[in-house]
Coordinates of C-alpha atoms in Angstrom, one line a residue:
Chain A
X1 CA -5.9 105.2 -73.5
X2 CA -6.5 103.0 -70.4
X3 CA -4.8 102.0 -67.2
X4 CA -5.1 105.1 -65.0
X5 CA -4.2 104.4 -61.4
X6 CA -6.4 105.7 -58.5
X7 CA -3.6 108.1 -57.4
X8 CA -3.3 109.7 -60.8
X9 CA -4.4 113.3 -61.1
X10 CA -5.0 116.1 -63.7
X11 CA -3.0 119.3 -63.9
X12 CA -4.8 122.2 -65.8
X13 CA -3.1 125.4 -66.9
X14 CA -6.1 127.6 -67.7
X15 CA -5.7 130.8 -69.8
X16 CA -5.3 131.9 -73.3
X17 CA -4.2 128.5 -74.5
X18 CA -5.8 126.0 -72.0
X19 CA -3.7 123.0 -71.5
X20 CA -4.1 119.8 -69.4
X21 CA -1.8 117.0 -68.3
X22 CA -2.8 113.6 -67.0
X23 CA -0.2 113.0 -64.3
X24 CA 1.1 110.2 -62.1
X25 CA 1.7 110.9 -58.5
X26 CA 5.4 110.8 -59.0
X27 CA 5.3 113.5 -61.6
X28 CA 5.3 111.7 -64.9
X29 CA 3.1 113.0 -67.8
X30 CA 0.9 110.3 -69.2
X31 CA -1.1 112.4 -71.6
X32 CA -1.4 116.0 -72.7
X33 CA -4.3 118.0 -74.2
X34 CA -4.7 121.6 -75.4
X35 CA -7.5 123.8 -76.6
X36 CA -7.1 126.3 -79.4
X37 CA -7.2 129.9 -78.4
X38 CA -10.8 131.1 -78.5
X39 CA -12.1 127.5 -78.6
X40 CA -12.3 127.4 -74.8
X41 CA -15.8 128.0 -73.5
X42 CA -15.8 130.1 -70.3
X43 CA -14.4 127.9 -67.5
X44 CA -15.7 124.7 -69.1
X45 CA -13.2 121.9 -68.7
X46 CA -15.0 119.0 -70.4
X47 CA -13.5 119.5 -73.9
X48 CA -10.0 119.3 -72.2
X49 CA -10.2 116.6 -69.6
X50 CA -13.6 114.8 -70.4
X51 CA -11.9 112.1 -72.5
X52 CA -9.6 111.1 -69.7
X53 CA -12.3 111.0 -67.1
X54 CA -14.4 108.9 -69.4
X55 CA -11.5 106.5 -69.5
X56 CA -11.5 106.2 -65.7
X57 CA -9.1 108.9 -64.5
X58 CA -11.0 109.8 -61.3
X59 CA -8.2 111.6 -59.4
X60 CA -8.2 115.3 -58.3
X61 CA -8.2 118.1 -60.9
X62 CA -5.8 120.9 -59.9
X63 CA -6.2 124.1 -61.9
X64 CA -4.1 127.2 -62.3
X65 CA -5.5 130.5 -63.7
X66 CA -9.2 130.0 -62.9
X67 CA -9.5 131.1 -59.3
X68 CA -12.1 133.6 -58.0
X69 CA -10.7 137.0 -57.3
X70 CA -12.2 136.7 -53.8
X71 CA -9.7 133.9 -53.1
X72 CA -6.7 135.9 -54.1
X73 CA -3.9 136.4 -51.5
X74 CA -2.3 139.8 -50.9
X75 CA 1.4 140.3 -51.8
X76 CA 4.0 140.3 -50.4
X77 CA 3.6 136.5 -49.8
X78 CA 4.8 133.2 -51.1
X79 CA 3.4 132.5 -54.5
X80 CA 1.6 129.3 -53.6
X81 CA -0.8 127.9 -51.0
X82 CA -3.0 124.8 -51.0
X83 CA -5.7 124.9 -53.7
X84 CA -9.4 125.6 -52.8
X85 CA -12.2 123.3 -54.0
X86 CA -15.0 124.9 -56.1
X87 CA -18.6 123.6 -56.4
X88 CA -17.5 121.2 -59.1
X89 CA -14.9 119.7 -56.8
X90 CA -12.0 121.0 -58.8
X91 CA -9.1 122.4 -56.9
X92 CA -8.2 126.0 -57.8
X93 CA -4.8 127.5 -57.1
X94 CA -5.5 131.0 -55.5
X95 CA -4.2 134.0 -57.4
X96 CA -2.2 136.8 -55.9
X97 CA -3.7 140.3 -55.5
X98 CA -2.0 143.6 -54.9
X99 CA -3.5 146.9 -53.7
X100 CA -0.5 149.2 -53.8
X101 CA 1.1 150.8 -55.8
X102 CA -1.4 149.7 -58.4
X103 CA -4.3 147.2 -58.0
X104 CA -3.4 143.9 -59.7
X105 CA -4.5 140.3 -59.9
X106 CA -2.7 137.2 -61.1
X107 CA -4.4 134.4 -63.0
X108 CA -1.9 131.6 -63.4
X109 CA 1.3 133.6 -63.1
X110 CA 1.5 132.7 -59.3
X111 CA 1.7 129.0 -60.2
X112 CA 4.3 129.5 -62.9
X113 CA 6.4 131.6 -60.4
X114 CA 5.9 128.9 -57.7
X115 CA 7.4 126.3 -60.1
X116 CA 10.3 128.6 -60.9
X117 CA 11.0 129.2 -57.2
X118 CA 10.8 125.5 -56.5
X119 CA 13.7 125.1 -58.9
X120 CA 15.6 128.2 -57.9
X121 CA 14.7 128.9 -54.2
X122 CA 17.5 131.5 -53.9
X123 CA 16.4 133.6 -56.9
X124 CA 16.4 137.3 -56.1
X125 CA 15.3 139.4 -59.0
X126 CA 12.6 139.9 -61.5
X127 CA 10.5 137.5 -63.6
X128 CA 8.8 138.7 -66.7
X129 CA 5.9 136.6 -68.1
X130 CA 5.0 137.8 -71.6
X131 CA 1.4 137.7 -72.6
X132 CA 0.6 134.5 -74.5
X133 CA -2.1 135.8 -76.8
X134 CA -4.7 138.5 -77.4
X135 CA -6.6 137.9 -74.2
X136 CA -3.5 137.8 -72.0
X137 CA -1.5 140.3 -70.1
X138 CA 2.3 140.6 -69.6
X139 CA 3.3 140.4 -65.9
X140 CA 6.4 141.6 -64.2
X141 CA 7.1 140.5 -60.6
X142 CA 9.8 141.3 -58.1
X143 CA 10.9 138.1 -56.2
X144 CA 12.9 138.1 -53.0
X145 CA 13.4 135.6 -50.2
X146 CA 11.0 133.2 -51.8
X147 CA 8.2 135.7 -51.9
X148 CA 6.5 137.8 -54.6
X149 CA 7.1 141.3 -53.4
X150 CA 5.2 143.3 -56.0
X151 CA 4.0 142.9 -59.6
X152 CA 2.6 144.9 -62.4
X153 CA 0.6 143.9 -65.5
X154 CA 0.5 145.4 -69.0
X155 CA -2.1 145.0 -71.8
X156 CA 0.7 145.3 -74.4
X157 CA 0.1 142.0 -76.2
X158 CA -3.6 142.6 -76.6
X159 CA -3.0 146.0 -78.1
X160 CA -0.3 144.6 -80.5
X161 CA -2.7 141.9 -81.7
X162 CA -5.3 144.5 -82.7
X163 CA -2.8 146.5 -84.8
X164 CA -0.8 143.9 -86.7
X165 CA -1.2 143.7 -90.5
X166 CA -2.5 140.4 -91.9
X167 CA 0.0 137.6 -92.3
X168 CA -0.3 137.5 -96.1
X169 CA 3.2 138.9 -96.4
X170 CA 5.1 137.4 -93.4
X171 CA 8.4 138.8 -92.2
X172 CA 10.0 140.9 -89.6
X173 CA 12.3 143.9 -89.8
X174 CA 14.7 143.7 -86.9
X175 CA 16.3 147.1 -87.2
X176 CA 12.8 148.7 -87.4
X177 CA 11.8 146.9 -84.3
X178 CA 14.7 148.0 -82.2
X179 CA 14.5 151.6 -83.4
X180 CA 10.8 151.6 -82.5
X181 CA 11.5 150.2 -79.0
X182 CA 14.0 152.9 -78.4
X183 CA 11.8 155.6 -79.7
X184 CA 8.8 154.7 -77.5
X185 CA 11.0 154.0 -74.5
X186 CA 12.5 157.4 -74.7
X187 CA 9.3 159.3 -75.7
X188 CA 6.4 157.2 -74.5
X189 CA 4.1 160.2 -74.8
X190 CA 4.4 160.0 -78.6
X191 CA 2.9 156.4 -78.7
X192 CA -0.5 157.0 -80.3
X193 CA 1.0 159.4 -82.9
X194 CA 3.7 157.0 -83.8
X195 CA 1.2 154.2 -84.2
X196 CA -0.8 156.3 -86.6
X197 CA 2.4 157.2 -88.5
X198 CA 3.1 153.5 -89.1
X199 CA -0.4 153.1 -90.5
X200 CA 0.1 156.2 -92.8
X201 CA 3.5 154.9 -94.0
X202 CA 1.9 151.5 -94.8
X203 CA -0.9 153.2 -96.8
X204 CA 1.6 155.3 -98.6
X205 CA 3.6 152.1 -99.3
X206 CA 6.6 153.7 -97.8
X207 CA 7.0 150.5 -95.7
X208 CA 5.9 146.9 -96.1
X209 CA 4.1 144.5 -93.7
X210 CA 7.4 143.2 -92.1
X211 CA 8.4 146.7 -91.1
X212 CA 4.9 147.7 -90.0
X213 CA 4.6 144.6 -87.9
X214 CA 8.0 145.2 -86.3
X215 CA 7.3 148.8 -85.6
X216 CA 3.8 148.3 -84.1
X217 CA 5.3 145.7 -81.8
X218 CA 8.4 147.7 -81.0
X219 CA 6.4 150.9 -80.1
X220 CA 4.1 149.1 -77.7
X221 CA 6.9 147.1 -76.1
X222 CA 9.0 150.2 -75.8
X223 CA 6.2 152.1 -74.1
X224 CA 5.8 149.1 -71.7
X225 CA 9.5 149.2 -70.9
X226 CA 9.3 152.9 -70.1
X227 CA 6.6 152.2 -67.6
X228 CA 8.2 149.0 -66.2
X229 CA 11.6 150.6 -65.8
X230 CA 12.1 149.7 -62.1
X231 CA 11.5 146.1 -63.0
X232 CA 14.4 145.7 -65.4
X233 CA 16.9 148.6 -64.8
X234 CA 19.9 147.1 -62.9
X235 CA 18.0 143.8 -62.4
X236 CA 18.6 140.2 -63.4
X237 CA 15.5 139.1 -65.3
X238 CA 14.1 135.6 -65.9
X239 CA 11.7 135.5 -68.8
X240 CA 9.1 132.7 -68.2
X241 CA 7.7 132.3 -71.7
X242 CA 5.2 129.9 -73.1
X243 CA 5.5 130.8 -76.8
X244 CA 7.2 132.9 -79.5
X245 CA 5.2 135.8 -78.0
X246 CA 8.3 136.2 -75.8
X247 CA 10.8 136.8 -78.5
X248 CA 10.2 140.6 -78.9
X249 CA 10.6 141.0 -75.1
X250 CA 13.8 139.0 -75.0
X251 CA 15.2 140.9 -78.0
X252 CA 14.3 144.4 -76.6
X253 CA 15.7 143.6 -73.1
X254 CA 18.9 142.1 -74.6
X255 CA 19.4 145.3 -76.6
X256 CA 19.3 147.2 -73.2
X257 CA 22.0 144.9 -71.9
X258 CA 19.7 143.4 -69.2
X259 CA 21.1 140.1 -67.9
X260 CA 18.5 137.6 -69.1
X261 CA 17.5 134.0 -68.8
X262 CA 14.8 132.3 -70.8
X263 CA 12.8 129.6 -69.1
X264 CA 9.8 127.5 -70.3
X265 CA 6.6 128.8 -68.7
X266 CA 4.8 125.6 -69.5
X267 CA 7.4 123.5 -67.6
X268 CA 7.3 125.9 -64.6
X269 CA 3.5 126.0 -64.4
X270 CA 3.5 122.2 -64.4
X271 CA 6.0 122.2 -61.6
X272 CA 3.8 124.7 -59.7
X273 CA 0.7 122.6 -60.2
X274 CA 2.7 119.5 -59.1
X275 CA 3.6 121.4 -55.9
X276 CA 0.0 122.4 -55.4
X277 CA -1.1 118.8 -55.8
X278 CA 1.4 117.8 -53.0
X279 CA 0.0 120.6 -50.8
X280 CA -3.5 119.2 -51.5
X281 CA -2.3 115.8 -50.2
X282 CA -0.9 117.4 -47.1
X283 CA 2.7 117.0 -48.3
X284 CA 5.2 119.9 -48.0
Chain B
X1 CA -38.4 157.1 -106.1
X2 CA -38.5 158.5 -109.6
X3 CA -38.0 161.8 -111.3
X4 CA -34.2 162.3 -111.2
X5 CA -33.0 165.1 -113.5
X6 CA -30.1 164.7 -115.9
X7 CA -28.1 167.2 -113.8
X8 CA -28.6 165.4 -110.6
X9 CA -25.5 163.8 -109.0
X10 CA -24.5 161.5 -106.1
X11 CA -22.3 162.5 -103.2
X12 CA -20.5 159.7 -101.3
X13 CA -18.7 160.0 -98.0
X14 CA -16.8 156.7 -97.9
X15 CA -15.3 155.5 -94.6
X16 CA -16.2 153.7 -91.4
X17 CA -19.9 154.5 -92.0
X18 CA -20.3 154.9 -95.8
X19 CA -23.0 157.4 -96.6
X20 CA -24.5 158.6 -99.9
X21 CA -26.7 161.5 -100.9
X22 CA -28.7 161.9 -104.1
X23 CA -28.3 165.6 -104.9
X24 CA -29.8 168.2 -107.1
X25 CA -27.4 170.6 -108.9
X26 CA -28.5 173.4 -106.6
X27 CA -27.5 171.5 -103.5
X28 CA -30.8 169.9 -102.3
X29 CA -30.7 166.4 -100.8
X30 CA -33.3 164.2 -102.5
X31 CA -32.4 160.9 -100.8
X32 CA -29.9 159.5 -98.4
X33 CA -28.4 156.0 -97.8
X34 CA -26.0 154.6 -95.3
X35 CA -24.3 151.2 -94.8
X36 CA -23.7 149.7 -91.4
X37 CA -20.1 149.7 -90.2
X38 CA -18.5 146.5 -91.3
X39 CA -21.2 145.9 -94.0
X40 CA -19.3 147.9 -96.5
X41 CA -17.4 145.6 -99.0
X42 CA -14.0 147.0 -99.9
X43 CA -14.7 150.0 -102.2
X44 CA -17.9 148.5 -103.6
X45 CA -20.5 151.2 -104.1
X46 CA -23.5 149.1 -105.4
X47 CA -25.2 148.5 -102.1
X48 CA -25.2 152.2 -101.4
X49 CA -26.0 153.9 -104.8
X50 CA -27.2 151.0 -107.0
X51 CA -30.9 151.6 -106.2
X52 CA -30.8 155.2 -107.3
X53 CA -28.9 154.3 -110.5
X54 CA -31.5 151.6 -111.2
X55 CA -34.1 154.3 -110.9
X56 CA -32.4 156.5 -113.5
X57 CA -29.9 158.7 -111.6
X58 CA -27.2 158.8 -114.2
X59 CA -25.2 161.9 -113.1
X60 CA -21.7 161.9 -111.8
X61 CA -20.7 160.1 -108.6
X62 CA -18.3 162.2 -106.4
X63 CA -16.6 160.3 -103.6
X64 CA -14.6 161.5 -100.6
X65 CA -12.4 159.1 -98.6
X66 CA -11.6 156.5 -101.3
X67 CA -8.8 158.1 -103.3
X68 CA -5.5 156.3 -104.1
X69 CA -2.5 157.3 -102.0
X70 CA -0.7 158.1 -105.3
X71 CA -3.2 160.9 -106.0
X72 CA -2.7 162.6 -102.6
X73 CA -1.5 166.2 -102.7
X74 CA 1.3 167.3 -100.3
X75 CA 0.6 169.9 -97.6
X76 CA 0.7 172.8 -97.1
X77 CA -2.0 173.3 -99.7
X78 CA -5.7 174.1 -100.0
X79 CA -7.8 171.1 -98.9
X80 CA -9.6 170.6 -102.2
X81 CA -8.9 170.2 -105.9
X82 CA -11.0 168.8 -108.7
X83 CA -11.8 165.1 -108.3
X84 CA -10.0 162.5 -110.5
X85 CA -12.0 159.8 -112.4
X86 CA -11.2 156.2 -111.7
X87 CA -11.6 153.2 -114.0
X88 CA -15.3 152.9 -113.0
X89 CA -15.8 156.6 -114.0
X90 CA -16.4 157.7 -110.4
X91 CA -14.8 161.0 -109.4
X92 CA -12.5 160.7 -106.4
X93 CA -11.5 163.7 -104.2
X94 CA -7.8 163.5 -103.7
X95 CA -6.5 163.1 -100.2
X96 CA -3.7 165.1 -98.6
X97 CA -0.3 163.7 -97.8
X98 CA 2.4 164.9 -95.5
X99 CA 6.1 163.9 -95.3
X100 CA 7.3 165.9 -92.4
X101 CA 7.3 166.0 -89.4
X102 CA 5.5 162.7 -89.6
X103 CA 4.2 160.9 -92.7
X104 CA 0.4 161.1 -93.0
X105 CA -2.5 160.6 -95.4
X106 CA -6.1 161.9 -95.2
X107 CA -9.0 159.8 -96.4
X108 CA -12.0 162.1 -96.4
X109 CA -10.8 164.6 -93.8
X110 CA -9.7 166.9 -96.6
X111 CA -13.3 167.1 -98.0
X112 CA -14.7 167.8 -94.5
X113 CA -12.2 170.5 -93.9
X114 CA -12.9 172.0 -97.4
X115 CA -16.6 172.3 -96.5
X116 CA -15.7 173.9 -93.2
X117 CA -13.4 176.5 -94.9
X118 CA -16.1 177.1 -97.5
X119 CA -18.3 178.3 -94.6
X120 CA -15.5 180.0 -92.6
X121 CA -12.8 181.1 -95.1
X122 CA -11.2 183.3 -92.4
X123 CA -10.7 180.5 -89.9
X124 CA -7.2 180.4 -88.4
X125 CA -6.8 177.6 -85.9
X126 CA -7.1 173.9 -85.5
X127 CA -9.7 171.4 -86.5
X128 CA -10.1 168.0 -84.7
X129 CA -11.9 165.2 -86.5
X130 CA -12.5 162.4 -84.0
X131 CA -12.4 158.9 -85.3
X132 CA -15.9 157.6 -86.2
X133 CA -15.4 153.9 -85.4
X134 CA -13.0 151.1 -84.8
X135 CA -11.4 151.4 -88.3
X136 CA -11.0 155.1 -88.2
X137 CA -8.3 157.5 -87.0
X138 CA -8.6 160.8 -85.2
X139 CA -7.1 163.7 -87.2
X140 CA -5.9 167.1 -86.0
X141 CA -5.1 169.7 -88.6
X142 CA -3.7 173.2 -88.4
X143 CA -5.5 175.6 -90.8
X144 CA -4.2 179.0 -91.9
X145 CA -5.0 181.4 -94.8
X146 CA -7.3 178.8 -96.4
X147 CA -4.7 176.1 -96.4
X148 CA -4.0 172.9 -94.4
X149 CA -0.6 173.6 -92.9
X150 CA 0.0 170.3 -91.2
X151 CA -1.9 167.4 -89.7
X152 CA -1.5 164.4 -87.4
X153 CA -3.5 161.2 -87.0
X154 CA -4.0 159.0 -83.9
X155 CA -5.2 155.4 -83.6
X156 CA -6.9 156.2 -80.3
X157 CA -10.5 155.2 -81.2
X158 CA -9.4 151.9 -82.6
X159 CA -7.5 151.1 -79.4
X160 CA -10.5 152.2 -77.2
X161 CA -12.8 150.0 -79.2
X162 CA -10.7 146.9 -78.4
X163 CA -10.7 147.5 -74.7
X164 CA -14.2 148.6 -73.8
X165 CA -16.2 146.2 -71.6
X166 CA -19.4 144.8 -73.2
X167 CA -22.5 147.0 -73.1
X168 CA -24.5 144.7 -70.9
X169 CA -24.2 147.2 -68.1
X170 CA -24.3 150.6 -69.8
X171 CA -23.2 153.8 -68.1
X172 CA -20.4 156.3 -67.9
X173 CA -18.5 157.7 -64.9
X174 CA -17.6 161.3 -65.7
X175 CA -15.3 162.0 -62.8
X176 CA -13.4 158.8 -63.6
X177 CA -13.1 159.8 -67.2
X178 CA -11.6 163.3 -66.4
X179 CA -9.2 161.9 -63.8
X180 CA -8.0 159.3 -66.3
X181 CA -7.5 162.0 -69.0
X182 CA -5.5 164.1 -66.6
X183 CA -3.4 161.1 -65.4
X184 CA -2.5 160.0 -68.9
X185 CA -1.9 163.5 -70.2
X186 CA 0.6 164.2 -67.3
X187 CA 2.2 160.8 -67.4
X188 CA 1.7 159.2 -70.8
X189 CA 4.5 156.8 -70.2
X190 CA 2.3 155.0 -67.7
X191 CA -0.4 154.2 -70.3
X192 CA 0.0 150.4 -70.7
X193 CA 0.3 150.0 -66.9
X194 CA -2.8 152.1 -66.2
X195 CA -4.8 150.2 -68.8
X196 CA -3.9 146.9 -67.1
X197 CA -4.8 148.4 -63.7
X198 CA -8.3 149.2 -65.0
X199 CA -8.6 145.5 -66.0
X200 CA -7.4 144.3 -62.6
X201 CA -9.8 146.6 -60.7
X202 CA -12.6 145.3 -62.9
X203 CA -11.7 141.7 -62.2
X204 CA -11.4 142.5 -58.5
X205 CA -14.8 144.2 -58.7
X206 CA -13.4 147.4 -57.3
X207 CA -15.0 149.2 -60.2
X208 CA -18.0 148.5 -62.5
X209 CA -18.3 148.7 -66.3
X210 CA -19.3 152.4 -66.3
X211 CA -16.0 153.4 -64.5
X212 CA -13.9 150.9 -66.6
X213 CA -15.4 152.3 -69.8
X214 CA -14.7 155.9 -68.8
X215 CA -11.2 155.1 -67.6
X216 CA -10.1 153.2 -70.7
X217 CA -11.4 156.0 -72.9
X218 CA -9.9 158.7 -70.7
X219 CA -6.5 157.1 -70.5
X220 CA -6.2 156.8 -74.3
X221 CA -7.6 160.2 -75.0
X222 CA -5.3 161.7 -72.4
X223 CA -2.3 160.1 -74.0
X224 CA -3.4 161.5 -77.4
X225 CA -3.7 165.0 -75.9
X226 CA -0.2 164.7 -74.5
X227 CA 1.1 163.9 -78.0
X228 CA -1.1 166.4 -79.8
X229 CA -0.3 169.3 -77.4
X230 CA 0.8 171.7 -80.1
X231 CA -2.6 171.3 -81.7
X232 CA -4.7 172.5 -78.8
X233 CA -2.5 174.5 -76.4
X234 CA -3.4 178.1 -76.9
X235 CA -5.4 177.3 -80.0
X236 CA -9.1 177.7 -80.9
X237 CA -10.3 174.3 -81.9
X238 CA -13.3 173.3 -84.1
X239 CA -14.4 169.7 -83.5
X240 CA -15.8 168.3 -86.8
X241 CA -17.8 165.4 -85.5
X242 CA -20.0 162.8 -87.2
X243 CA -21.2 160.9 -84.1
X244 CA -21.2 160.6 -80.3
X245 CA -17.6 159.4 -80.7
X246 CA -16.7 163.0 -80.4
X247 CA -18.2 163.5 -77.0
X248 CA -15.1 162.4 -75.0
X249 CA -12.9 164.7 -77.0
X250 CA -15.2 167.6 -76.5
X251 CA -15.4 166.9 -72.8
X252 CA -11.6 166.4 -72.3
X253 CA -10.7 169.6 -74.2
X254 CA -13.4 171.6 -72.4
X255 CA -11.8 170.6 -69.1
X256 CA -8.5 172.0 -70.4
X257 CA -10.3 175.3 -71.0
X258 CA -9.6 175.1 -74.8
X259 CA -12.0 177.4 -76.8
X260 CA -14.2 175.0 -78.6
X261 CA -16.8 174.8 -81.3
X262 CA -18.7 171.6 -82.3
X263 CA -19.7 171.3 -86.0
X264 CA -21.4 168.5 -87.9
X265 CA -18.8 166.6 -89.9
X266 CA -21.5 165.1 -92.1
X267 CA -22.8 168.5 -93.1
X268 CA -19.2 169.8 -93.8
X269 CA -18.3 166.7 -95.8
X270 CA -21.4 167.2 -97.9
X271 CA -20.5 170.9 -98.4
X272 CA -17.0 169.8 -99.5
X273 CA -18.4 167.2 -101.9
X274 CA -20.7 169.9 -103.3
X275 CA -17.7 172.1 -103.9
X276 CA -15.9 169.2 -105.5
X277 CA -18.9 168.7 -107.8
X278 CA -18.7 172.4 -108.8
X279 CA -15.0 172.1 -109.6
X280 CA -15.8 169.0 -111.7
X281 CA -18.2 171.1 -113.7
X282 CA -15.6 173.8 -114.2
X283 CA -17.2 176.2 -111.7
X284 CA -15.2 178.0 -109.0

């Protein structure tokens, strides 16, 4: 590819599935690149954006999800401020931090939320960003008057990924999933025992991989919903999802009659990065 | 090594850390072999006992922890019956199975418990067998009148192994461990949120690896203790432990003033296998 203009720039969504976009100033995507999960060396951008730079794209690189914890801004606050340059000259979008009620740190969620609020500045409610892979957390955030009021993260997806049976017999048992969600949500103290029970029933061949997969997932999501109750009970929830990882969340919340919307996290993160690029150029 | 007698036999404790003993009929250990965790090919004994057989040890091979689920005996029952020969001519100690209150299956615990009851036939109380590695479960069993009345397994150790920070900064924060046990035991529904909080505090450098390690472990063991409450509240508990994996359990239970004894699981399993060998020879 050739023909990059001097005002072009690169948007990077760092994280479990690092993704980069070669962008024009007016927001058009010229090219896109992704790294496989696990293939991303710690904070090394070359495999992702090196080819574009070799072809002459010399504009700024704006990155979500890679900022230093020391740069994080305390909530409540707006999700986005101008990015901060690191030693390599890349511009990092600062994360959000929280001290109370529980310490927390965002790594990219703030940019996705900023993109969402750009599109829906009047939104008053909760966003849920399901974990996008084994290294990722699920984040719930309360938004009001254009600010992130509070947030809470869960290691659910990481725990699920460690328990799932191999994919040699694919499939999913929907009824088993919903029953497990309900069980763990009502009795979260039984979680570790119920997980071992799924293993025992698998070994005794009382259930197959589709039911085991659905029950492991349902138990862990049910336990999360028990702990995240203030974030969904009586709330309108927007799920900002990057992948099918969101499906179980959507399904479990729908069964609880929570008013839901499903929105592309990739699109919102790109909108947030575009906003960060404008701030970098001194534009509102 | 040479000089095996025709009455010698081999005891194998299969599991997370497969271990074999070349035994004389009168219970002396002539040689011992172990496989590294993860180095054990599925149900393949050659790396463990092949060298002894090459040197002429032709006696029976008695194995705990490898039996088919179909052979398992339903509780309540005595922990041990005569082993069953498989196609390879090895003698497998049958596991125990449970249907109610929760389906369960033992894979070696029955043999360890049999060895313990051989030594203490009058024991009336609970045994706790902490998981011995990432692939292992923790098992609690209620014993009375020489029988296993009921048991329950937990995936706790597997979950812990997935969360622990790398060992590059070793150490352990005891106070943080006990506080986490207490927190999760009182509020098990907060588990997934508390785990994410440990991660956030680590990233914000509010805590170091020793506190993170202790808190991950404490939260998961605390949640298990919440679910296993009938197994330790007002009970005398014998911990049958094979490794330092038991330390956190011992520590957490001691803080709850549970009357405890700590007994070598390896020794008890060998005693159970010796008993199984006697049964195989038609001796009581």
